[in-house]
PDB file of C-alpha atoms and ligand atoms in Angstrom:
ATOM      1  CA  MET A   1      16.885  28.680  18.632  1.00  0.00           C
ATOM      2  CA  ALA A   2      13.959  26.286  18.058  1.00  0.00           C
ATOM      3  CA  SER A   3      14.960  22.688  18.555  1.00  0.00           C
ATOM      4  CA  SER A   4      15.361  20.065  15.871  1.00  0.00           C
ATOM      5  CA  ILE A   5      15.351  16.251  15.970  1.00  0.00           C
ATOM      6  CA  VAL A   6      17.910  14.004  14.261  1.00  0.00           C
ATOM      7  CA  LEU A   7      16.845  10.604  12.946  1.00  0.00           C
ATOM      8  CA  PHE A   8      19.987   8.491  12.794  1.00  0.00           C
ATOM      9  CA  GLY A   9      20.771   4.995  11.541  1.00  0.00           C
ATOM     10  CA  PRO A  10      22.279   2.853   8.804  1.00  0.00           C
ATOM     11  CA  PRO A  11      20.848   2.682   5.279  1.00  0.00           C
ATOM     12  CA  GLY A  12      17.558   0.810   5.386  1.00  0.00           C
ATOM     13  CA  ALA A  13      17.109   1.239   9.141  1.00  0.00           C
ATOM     14  CA  GLY A  14      13.657   2.733   8.607  1.00  0.00           C
ATOM     15  CA  LYS A  15      14.383   6.462   8.909  1.00  0.00           C
ATOM     16  CA  GLY A  16      12.095   7.419   6.023  1.00  0.00           C
ATOM     17  CA  THR A  17       9.440   4.943   7.161  1.00  0.00           C
ATOM     18  CA  GLN A  18       9.353   6.367  10.700  1.00  0.00           C
ATOM     19  CA  ALA A  19       9.632  10.019   9.670  1.00  0.00           C
ATOM     20  CA  GLY A  20       5.914  10.379   8.849  1.00  0.00           C
ATOM     21  CA  ASN A  21       4.890   9.407  12.353  1.00  0.00           C
ATOM     22  CA  ILE A  22       7.379  11.827  13.914  1.00  0.00           C
ATOM     23  CA  VAL A  23       6.200  14.652  11.663  1.00  0.00           C
ATOM     24  CA  ALA A  24       2.602  13.894  12.711  1.00  0.00           C
ATOM     25  CA  ILE A  25       3.526  14.011  16.405  1.00  0.00           C
ATOM     26  CA  THR A  26       5.850  17.023  16.397  1.00  0.00           C
ATOM     27  CA  GLY A  27       4.669  19.099  13.427  1.00  0.00           C
ATOM     28  CA  LYS A  28       8.297  19.570  12.387  1.00  0.00           C
ATOM     29  CA  PRO A  29       8.963  19.177   8.642  1.00  0.00           C
ATOM     30  CA  GLN A  30      11.096  16.254   7.461  1.00  0.00           C
ATOM     31  CA  VAL A  31      14.434  17.342   5.997  1.00  0.00           C
ATOM     32  CA  SER A  32      15.968  14.364   4.209  1.00  0.00           C
ATOM     33  CA  THR A  33      19.251  15.134   2.486  1.00  0.00           C
ATOM     34  CA  GLY A  34      18.854  11.949   0.416  1.00  0.00           C
ATOM     35  CA  ASP A  35      15.420  13.104  -0.843  1.00  0.00           C
ATOM     36  CA  MET A  36      16.773  16.613  -1.546  1.00  0.00           C
ATOM     37  CA  LEU A  37      19.690  15.212  -3.546  1.00  0.00           C
ATOM     38  CA  ARG A  38      17.420  12.869  -5.523  1.00  0.00           C
ATOM     39  CA  ALA A  39      15.123  15.815  -6.318  1.00  0.00           C
ATOM     40  CA  ALA A  40      18.151  17.796  -7.542  1.00  0.00           C
ATOM     41  CA  LEU A  41      19.233  14.836  -9.663  1.00  0.00           C
ATOM     42  CA  ALA A  42      15.761  14.496 -11.188  1.00  0.00           C
ATOM     43  CA  ALA A  43      15.629  18.243 -11.901  1.00  0.00           C
ATOM     44  CA  GLY A  44      19.053  18.135 -13.571  1.00  0.00           C
ATOM     45  CA  THR A  45      20.534  20.917 -11.426  1.00  0.00           C
ATOM     46  CA  ALA A  46      24.261  21.516 -10.892  1.00  0.00           C
ATOM     47  CA  LEU A  47      23.894  20.061  -7.384  1.00  0.00           C
ATOM     48  CA  GLY A  48      22.305  16.912  -8.791  1.00  0.00           C
ATOM     49  CA  HIS A  49      25.083  16.611 -11.343  1.00  0.00           C
ATOM     50  CA  GLU A  50      27.716  16.925  -8.631  1.00  0.00           C
ATOM     51  CA  ALA A  51      26.030  14.393  -6.313  1.00  0.00           C
ATOM     52  CA  LYS A  52      25.181  11.763  -8.951  1.00  0.00           C
ATOM     53  CA  GLY A  53      28.413   9.763  -8.984  1.00  0.00           C
ATOM     54  CA  TYR A  54      28.684   9.625  -5.205  1.00  0.00           C
ATOM     55  CA  MET A  55      25.082   8.497  -4.775  1.00  0.00           C
ATOM     56  CA  GLU A  56      25.188   5.875  -7.501  1.00  0.00           C
ATOM     57  CA  SER A  57      28.323   4.317  -6.023  1.00  0.00           C
ATOM     58  CA  GLY A  58      27.054   4.550  -2.428  1.00  0.00           C
ATOM     59  CA  GLN A  59      29.646   7.033  -1.160  1.00  0.00           C
ATOM     60  CA  LEU A  60      28.903  10.140   0.860  1.00  0.00           C
ATOM     61  CA  VAL A  61      28.516  13.427  -0.979  1.00  0.00           C
ATOM     62  CA  PRO A  62      31.230  15.894   0.199  1.00  0.00           C
ATOM     63  CA  ASP A  63      30.502  17.732   3.455  1.00  0.00           C
ATOM     64  CA  GLU A  64      30.655  21.254   1.986  1.00  0.00           C
ATOM     65  CA  VAL A  65      27.918  20.400  -0.540  1.00  0.00           C
ATOM     66  CA  ILE A  66      25.649  18.920   2.124  1.00  0.00           C
ATOM     67  CA  ILE A  67      26.257  21.703   4.653  1.00  0.00           C
ATOM     68  CA  GLY A  68      25.443  24.353   2.020  1.00  0.00           C
ATOM     69  CA  LEU A  69      22.225  22.508   1.179  1.00  0.00           C
ATOM     70  CA  ILE A  70      21.167  22.409   4.842  1.00  0.00           C
ATOM     71  CA  GLU A  71      22.088  26.052   5.483  1.00  0.00           C
ATOM     72  CA  GLU A  72      19.839  27.059   2.608  1.00  0.00           C
ATOM     73  CA  ARG A  73      16.995  24.738   3.697  1.00  0.00           C
ATOM     74  CA  LEU A  74      16.989  26.149   7.233  1.00  0.00           C
ATOM     75  CA  THR A  75      16.340  29.657   5.918  1.00  0.00           C
ATOM     76  CA  GLN A  76      12.889  28.570   4.699  1.00  0.00           C
ATOM     77  CA  SER A  77       9.957  29.701   6.831  1.00  0.00           C
ATOM     78  CA  ASP A  78       8.692  26.199   7.703  1.00  0.00           C
ATOM     79  CA  ALA A  79      12.014  25.482   9.449  1.00  0.00           C
ATOM     80  CA  SER A  80      11.673  28.292  11.971  1.00  0.00           C
ATOM     81  CA  ASP A  81      10.397  25.974  14.768  1.00  0.00           C
ATOM     82  CA  GLY A  82      13.010  23.308  14.091  1.00  0.00           C
ATOM     83  CA  VAL A  83      12.948  20.332  11.715  1.00  0.00           C
ATOM     84  CA  LEU A  84      13.276  16.552  11.631  1.00  0.00           C
ATOM     85  CA  PHE A  85      16.629  15.716  10.041  1.00  0.00           C
ATOM     86  CA  ASP A  86      16.582  12.355   8.223  1.00  0.00           C
ATOM     87  CA  GLY A  87      20.001  11.134   7.072  1.00  0.00           C
ATOM     88  CA  PHE A  88      21.824  14.254   8.251  1.00  0.00           C
ATOM     89  CA  PRO A  89      24.318  14.741   9.820  1.00  0.00           C
ATOM     90  CA  ARG A  90      26.407  11.814   8.587  1.00  0.00           C
ATOM     91  CA  THR A  91      29.931  12.926   9.525  1.00  0.00           C
ATOM     92  CA  ILE A  92      31.476  14.689  12.500  1.00  0.00           C
ATOM     93  CA  ALA A  93      32.122  17.722  10.270  1.00  0.00           C
ATOM     94  CA  GLN A  94      28.415  17.878   9.390  1.00  0.00           C
ATOM     95  CA  ALA A  95      27.443  17.585  13.078  1.00  0.00           C
ATOM     96  CA  GLU A  96      29.852  20.377  14.017  1.00  0.00           C
ATOM     97  CA  ALA A  97      28.452  22.607  11.270  1.00  0.00           C
ATOM     98  CA  LEU A  98      24.897  21.810  12.387  1.00  0.00           C
ATOM     99  CA  SER A  99      25.696  22.751  15.984  1.00  0.00           C
ATOM    100  CA  GLU A 100      26.542  26.266  14.735  1.00  0.00           C
ATOM    101  CA  ILE A 101      23.231  26.808  12.972  1.00  0.00           C
ATOM    102  CA  ALA A 102      20.576  24.775  14.822  1.00  0.00           C
ATOM    103  CA  ASP A 103      19.739  23.441  18.258  1.00  0.00           C
ATOM    104  CA  VAL A 104      19.300  19.643  18.405  1.00  0.00           C
ATOM    105  CA  SER A 105      17.112  18.368  21.279  1.00  0.00           C
ATOM    106  CA  VAL A 106      17.430  14.615  20.632  1.00  0.00           C
ATOM    107  CA  VAL A 107      19.110  12.146  18.274  1.00  0.00           C
ATOM    108  CA  ILE A 108      16.951   9.055  17.767  1.00  0.00           C
ATOM    109  CA  ALA A 109      19.039   6.151  16.465  1.00  0.00           C
ATOM    110  CA  ILE A 110      17.216   3.256  14.815  1.00  0.00           C
ATOM    111  CA  GLU A 111      19.474   0.261  15.381  1.00  0.00           C
ATOM    112  CA  VAL A 112      19.346  -2.606  12.870  1.00  0.00           C
ATOM    113  CA  PRO A 113      22.059  -5.247  12.383  1.00  0.00           C
ATOM    114  CA  ASP A 114      23.906  -5.299   9.050  1.00  0.00           C
ATOM    115  CA  SER A 115      22.551  -8.784   8.355  1.00  0.00           C
ATOM    116  CA  ARG A 116      19.028  -7.330   7.885  1.00  0.00           C
ATOM    117  CA  ILE A 117      19.966  -4.385   5.692  1.00  0.00           C
ATOM    118  CA  VAL A 118      20.407  -5.921   2.230  1.00  0.00           C
ATOM    119  CA  ALA A 119      16.984  -7.607   2.323  1.00  0.00           C
ATOM    120  CA  ARG A 120      15.327  -4.392   3.463  1.00  0.00           C
ATOM    121  CA  ILE A 121      16.933  -2.217   0.814  1.00  0.00           C
ATOM    122  CA  CYS A 122      16.688  -4.588  -2.129  1.00  0.00           C
ATOM    123  CA  GLY A 123      12.934  -5.039  -1.537  1.00  0.00           C
ATOM    124  CA  ARG A 124      12.121  -1.352  -1.156  1.00  0.00           C
ATOM    125  CA  TYR A 125       9.806   0.542  -3.510  1.00  0.00           C
ATOM    126  CA  THR A 126       8.112   3.922  -3.144  1.00  0.00           C
ATOM    127  CA  CYS A 127       5.057   5.645  -4.557  1.00  0.00           C
ATOM    128  CA  ALA A 128       6.070   7.765  -7.558  1.00  0.00           C
ATOM    129  CA  ASN A 129       3.542  10.411  -6.507  1.00  0.00           C
ATOM    130  CA  CYS A 130       3.786  10.792  -2.691  1.00  0.00           C
ATOM    131  CA  ASP A 131       7.030   8.902  -1.903  1.00  0.00           C
ATOM    132  CA  ALA A 132       5.344   6.562   0.635  1.00  0.00           C
ATOM    133  CA  VAL A 133       7.826   3.759   1.410  1.00  0.00           C
ATOM    134  CA  TYR A 134       6.923   0.069   0.894  1.00  0.00           C
ATOM    135  CA  HIS A 135       8.650  -3.306   0.836  1.00  0.00           C
ATOM    136  CA  ASP A 136       7.989  -6.350  -1.359  1.00  0.00           C
ATOM    137  CA  THR A 137       7.709  -8.655   1.675  1.00  0.00           C
ATOM    138  CA  PHE A 138       7.795  -6.647   4.920  1.00  0.00           C
ATOM    139  CA  ASN A 139       5.432  -3.802   4.045  1.00  0.00           C
ATOM    140  CA  PRO A 140       3.613  -4.241   0.699  1.00  0.00           C
ATOM    141  CA  THR A 141       0.767  -2.030  -0.516  1.00  0.00           C
ATOM    142  CA  GLN A 142      -2.636  -3.403   0.522  1.00  0.00           C
ATOM    143  CA  THR A 143      -3.761  -3.602  -3.117  1.00  0.00           C
ATOM    144  CA  SER A 144      -0.955  -4.665  -5.415  1.00  0.00           C
ATOM    145  CA  GLY A 145       0.661  -1.664  -7.101  1.00  0.00           C
ATOM    146  CA  ILE A 146      -1.754   0.932  -5.640  1.00  0.00           C
ATOM    147  CA  CYS A 147      -0.445   3.372  -3.025  1.00  0.00           C
ATOM    148  CA  ASP A 148      -2.307   3.033   0.309  1.00  0.00           C
ATOM    149  CA  HIS A 149      -1.886   6.754   0.977  1.00  0.00           C
ATOM    150  CA  CYS A 150      -2.753   8.503  -2.291  1.00  0.00           C
ATOM    151  CA  GLY A 151      -4.156   5.808  -4.607  1.00  0.00           C
ATOM    152  CA  HIS A 152      -1.489   6.396  -7.264  1.00  0.00           C
ATOM    153  CA  SER A 153      -0.642   3.342  -9.377  1.00  0.00           C
ATOM    154  CA  GLU A 154       2.989   3.990 -10.322  1.00  0.00           C
ATOM    155  CA  MET A 155       5.759   2.755  -8.042  1.00  0.00           C
ATOM    156  CA  LYS A 156       9.506   3.373  -8.368  1.00  0.00           C
ATOM    157  CA  ARG A 157      12.774   1.894  -7.125  1.00  0.00           C
ATOM    158  CA  ARG A 158      15.981   3.763  -6.291  1.00  0.00           C
ATOM    159  CA  ALA A 159      19.032   3.407  -8.547  1.00  0.00           C
ATOM    160  CA  ASP A 160      21.239   2.820  -5.483  1.00  0.00           C
ATOM    161  CA  ASP A 161      19.050   0.040  -4.061  1.00  0.00           C
ATOM    162  CA  ASN A 162      21.137  -2.879  -5.291  1.00  0.00           C
ATOM    163  CA  GLU A 163      23.291  -5.269  -3.309  1.00  0.00           C
ATOM    164  CA  GLU A 164      26.666  -3.956  -4.474  1.00  0.00           C
ATOM    165  CA  THR A 165      25.865  -0.316  -3.696  1.00  0.00           C
ATOM    166  CA  VAL A 166      24.269  -1.234  -0.378  1.00  0.00           C
ATOM    167  CA  ARG A 167      27.552  -2.799   0.725  1.00  0.00           C
ATOM    168  CA  THR A 168      29.407   0.437  -0.101  1.00  0.00           C
ATOM    169  CA  ARG A 169      26.732   2.474   1.725  1.00  0.00           C
ATOM    170  CA  LEU A 170      27.078   0.243   4.792  1.00  0.00           C
ATOM    171  CA  ALA A 171      30.872   0.585   4.711  1.00  0.00           C
ATOM    172  CA  ALA A 172      30.511   4.388   4.501  1.00  0.00           C
ATOM    173  CA  TYR A 173      28.071   4.263   7.408  1.00  0.00           C
ATOM    174  CA  HIS A 174      30.459   2.325   9.656  1.00  0.00           C
ATOM    175  CA  ALA A 175      33.532   4.369   8.730  1.00  0.00           C
ATOM    176  CA  GLN A 176      32.101   7.891   8.617  1.00  0.00           C
ATOM    177  CA  THR A 177      28.669   7.997  10.277  1.00  0.00           C
ATOM    178  CA  ALA A 178      28.677   5.489  13.158  1.00  0.00           C
ATOM    179  CA  PRO A 179      31.360   7.507  15.064  1.00  0.00           C
ATOM    180  CA  LEU A 180      28.744  10.258  15.399  1.00  0.00           C
ATOM    181  CA  ALA A 181      26.900   8.095  17.932  1.00  0.00           C
ATOM    182  CA  ASP A 182      29.607   8.742  20.535  1.00  0.00           C
ATOM    183  CA  TRP A 183      29.817  12.396  19.512  1.00  0.00           C
ATOM    184  CA  TYR A 184      26.115  12.788  20.422  1.00  0.00           C
ATOM    185  CA  ARG A 185      26.331  10.441  23.456  1.00  0.00           C
ATOM    186  CA  HIS A 186      28.922  12.755  24.963  1.00  0.00           C
ATOM    187  CA  ARG A 187      26.439  15.598  24.588  1.00  0.00           C
ATOM    188  CA  ASP A 188      23.619  13.543  26.223  1.00  0.00           C
ATOM    189  CA  LEU A 189      21.474  13.743  23.133  1.00  0.00           C
ATOM    190  CA  PHE A 190      21.579  10.132  21.918  1.00  0.00           C
ATOM    191  CA  VAL A 191      18.665   7.699  22.353  1.00  0.00           C
ATOM    192  CA  ALA A 192      18.778   4.280  20.646  1.00  0.00           C
ATOM    193  CA  VAL A 193      15.693   2.244  19.724  1.00  0.00           C
ATOM    194  CA  ASP A 194      15.649  -1.368  18.548  1.00  0.00           C
ATOM    195  CA  GLY A 195      14.738  -1.173  14.849  1.00  0.00           C
ATOM    196  CA  ASP A 196      14.885  -4.928  14.312  1.00  0.00           C
ATOM    197  CA  GLN A 197      11.176  -5.484  14.883  1.00  0.00           C
ATOM    198  CA  ASP A 198       7.839  -4.652  13.269  1.00  0.00           C
ATOM    199  CA  ILE A 199       7.390  -1.138  11.895  1.00  0.00           C
ATOM    200  CA  ASP A 200       4.518  -0.429  14.344  1.00  0.00           C
ATOM    201  CA  LYS A 201       6.598  -1.508  17.336  1.00  0.00           C
ATOM    202  CA  VAL A 202       9.453   0.761  16.279  1.00  0.00           C
ATOM    203  CA  SER A 203       6.942   3.617  15.927  1.00  0.00           C
ATOM    204  CA  GLN A 204       5.716   2.987  19.476  1.00  0.00           C
ATOM    205  CA  LEU A 205       9.266   3.126  20.853  1.00  0.00           C
ATOM    206  CA  ILE A 206       9.948   6.375  19.014  1.00  0.00           C
ATOM    207  CA  SER A 207       6.651   7.900  20.178  1.00  0.00           C
ATOM    208  CA  ALA A 208       7.656   7.088  23.758  1.00  0.00           C
ATOM    209  CA  VAL A 209      10.957   8.941  23.276  1.00  0.00           C
ATOM    210  CA  LEU A 210       9.140  11.988  21.924  1.00  0.00           C
TER     211      LEU A 210
HETATM  212  P1  AP5 B   1      19.573   8.383   1.864  1.00  0.00           P
HETATM  213  O1  AP5 B   1      18.450   8.581   0.936  1.00  0.00           O
HETATM  214  O2  AP5 B   1      19.577   9.094   3.149  1.00  0.00           O
HETATM  215  O3  AP5 B   1      19.744   6.827   2.078  1.00  0.00           O
HETATM  216  P2  AP5 B   1      20.239   5.991   3.357  1.00  0.00           P
HETATM  217  O4  AP5 B   1      20.775   6.672   4.531  1.00  0.00           O
HETATM  218  O5  AP5 B   1      21.116   4.960   2.746  1.00  0.00           O
HETATM  219  O6  AP5 B   1      18.947   5.478   3.989  1.00  0.00           O
HETATM  220  P3  AP5 B   1      17.759   4.873   3.234  1.00  0.00           P
HETATM  221  O7  AP5 B   1      16.868   5.957   2.728  1.00  0.00           O
HETATM  222  O8  AP5 B   1      18.255   3.855   2.269  1.00  0.00           O
HETATM  223  O9  AP5 B   1      17.055   4.053   4.428  1.00  0.00           O
HETATM  224  P4  AP5 B   1      15.979   4.480   5.489  1.00  0.00           P
HETATM  225  O10 AP5 B   1      16.598   4.382   6.841  1.00  0.00           O
HETATM  226  O11 AP5 B   1      15.285   5.763   5.145  1.00  0.00           O
HETATM  227  O12 AP5 B   1      14.986   3.244   5.339  1.00  0.00           O
HETATM  228  P5  AP5 B   1      13.461   3.164   4.797  1.00  0.00           P
HETATM  229  O13 AP5 B   1      12.520   3.744   5.798  1.00  0.00           O
HETATM  230  O14 AP5 B   1      13.362   3.637   3.402  1.00  0.00           O
HETATM  231  O15 AP5 B   1      20.955   8.745   1.123  1.00  0.00           O
HETATM  232  C1  AP5 B   1      21.212   8.278  -0.191  1.00  0.00           C
HETATM  233  C2  AP5 B   1      22.568   8.779  -0.662  1.00  0.00           C
HETATM  234  O16 AP5 B   1      22.582  10.223  -0.689  1.00  0.00           O
HETATM  235  C3  AP5 B   1      23.758   8.411   0.245  1.00  0.00           C
HETATM  236  O17 AP5 B   1      24.278   7.128  -0.082  1.00  0.00           O
HETATM  237  C4  AP5 B   1      24.746   9.543  -0.082  1.00  0.00           C
HETATM  238  O18 AP5 B   1      25.392   9.319  -1.332  1.00  0.00           O
HETATM  239  C5  AP5 B   1      23.839  10.747  -0.229  1.00  0.00           C
HETATM  240  N1  AP5 B   1      23.607  11.455   1.040  1.00  0.00           N
HETATM  241  C6  AP5 B   1      22.427  11.646   1.665  1.00  0.00           C
HETATM  242  N2  AP5 B   1      22.580  12.354   2.784  1.00  0.00           N
HETATM  243  C7  AP5 B   1      23.910  12.628   2.889  1.00  0.00           C
HETATM  244  C8  AP5 B   1      24.687  13.304   3.868  1.00  0.00           C
HETATM  245  N3  AP5 B   1      24.129  13.850   4.969  1.00  0.00           N
HETATM  246  N4  AP5 B   1      26.037  13.380   3.662  1.00  0.00           N
HETATM  247  C9  AP5 B   1      26.617  12.843   2.571  1.00  0.00           C
HETATM  248  N5  AP5 B   1      25.921  12.174   1.606  1.00  0.00           N
HETATM  249  C10 AP5 B   1      24.572  12.064   1.769  1.00  0.00           C
HETATM  250  O19 AP5 B   1      13.268   1.570   4.866  1.00  0.00           O
HETATM  251  C11 AP5 B   1      13.998   0.702   4.008  1.00  0.00           C
HETATM  252  C12 AP5 B   1      13.112  -0.500   3.618  1.00  0.00           C
HETATM  253  O20 AP5 B   1      12.885  -1.292   4.781  1.00  0.00           O
HETATM  254  C13 AP5 B   1      11.727  -0.108   3.079  1.00  0.00           C
HETATM  255  O21 AP5 B   1      11.360  -0.994   2.059  1.00  0.00           O
HETATM  256  C14 AP5 B   1      10.808  -0.266   4.303  1.00  0.00           C
HETATM  257  O22 AP5 B   1       9.476  -0.616   3.921  1.00  0.00           O
HETATM  258  C15 AP5 B   1      11.491  -1.402   5.062  1.00  0.00           C
HETATM  259  N6  AP5 B   1      11.357  -1.276   6.516  1.00  0.00           N
HETATM  260  C16 AP5 B   1      11.410  -0.136   7.264  1.00  0.00           C
HETATM  261  N7  AP5 B   1      11.272  -0.430   8.573  1.00  0.00           N
HETATM  262  C17 AP5 B   1      11.148  -1.796   8.651  1.00  0.00           C
HETATM  263  C18 AP5 B   1      10.975  -2.702   9.745  1.00  0.00           C
HETATM  264  N8  AP5 B   1      10.902  -2.277  11.027  1.00  0.00           N
HETATM  265  N9  AP5 B   1      10.893  -4.040   9.460  1.00  0.00           N
HETATM  266  C19 AP5 B   1      10.964  -4.470   8.175  1.00  0.00           C
HETATM  267  N10 AP5 B   1      11.107  -3.656   7.091  1.00  0.00           N
HETATM  268  C20 AP5 B   1      11.200  -2.325   7.330  1.00  0.00           C
HETATM  269 MG1   MG B   2      15.519   7.211   3.614  1.00  0.00          MG
END
């Protein structure tokens, strides 16, 4: 089995921000369950309909839905040499299911204290065309409202990027996802990087791991 990489961390840790750099280094496609669910929601599919309430309230979508989504994604030809998982797995059940269908070579955890998370999430915006991730204060576009990457002039914000939902997402992270750290530590796959510093410095740490 070709090996995959897991990008792990709380909401707002910088998984999406760092994914581009990892894709550039490894050539593995980014597989973000959050992005896949938002695409399903936007397309009005049955999956999107099922996930909507969970996502809007900040709770995890049920394991069987997520595992089915990943099983299907891994059948696509670009996944044959492994992928970069972003935001998956998020429960022990998801990690166990993943271990049956893919080989994971490393889990890179971006560690950021809870006290930083609300400010990061509530200031986030993304390009409506290419999904590049920005922040009002920490990482704004160079020209106001114009995407640095593709030049598009429409930006969007996520429906779940508000303080109340972020608190639920953080609670879900600590209760259901954080225990996965030990699960992967026991398998010698877990590497933590300090995500509480500039984006470029975090990228350098991750590059060194790779
Ligand atoms: P998902 O889309 O995965 O959201 P999340 O895990 O909450 O993570 P985020 O995307 O919010 O954060 P990120 O780490 O990618 O941070 P980013 O780089 O954008 O999931 C959404 C929902 O879908 C879940 O709540 C759940 O309902 C459902 N779901 C998804 N996967 C699931 C699964 N496997 N099982 C069950 N349910 C699932 O950065 C955030 C902001 O910070 C940006 O503005 C960025 O510019 C800024 N920033 C980044 N790095 C830094 C830095 N070093 N310093 C300062 N600012 C920074
Ligand atoms: Mg993300």
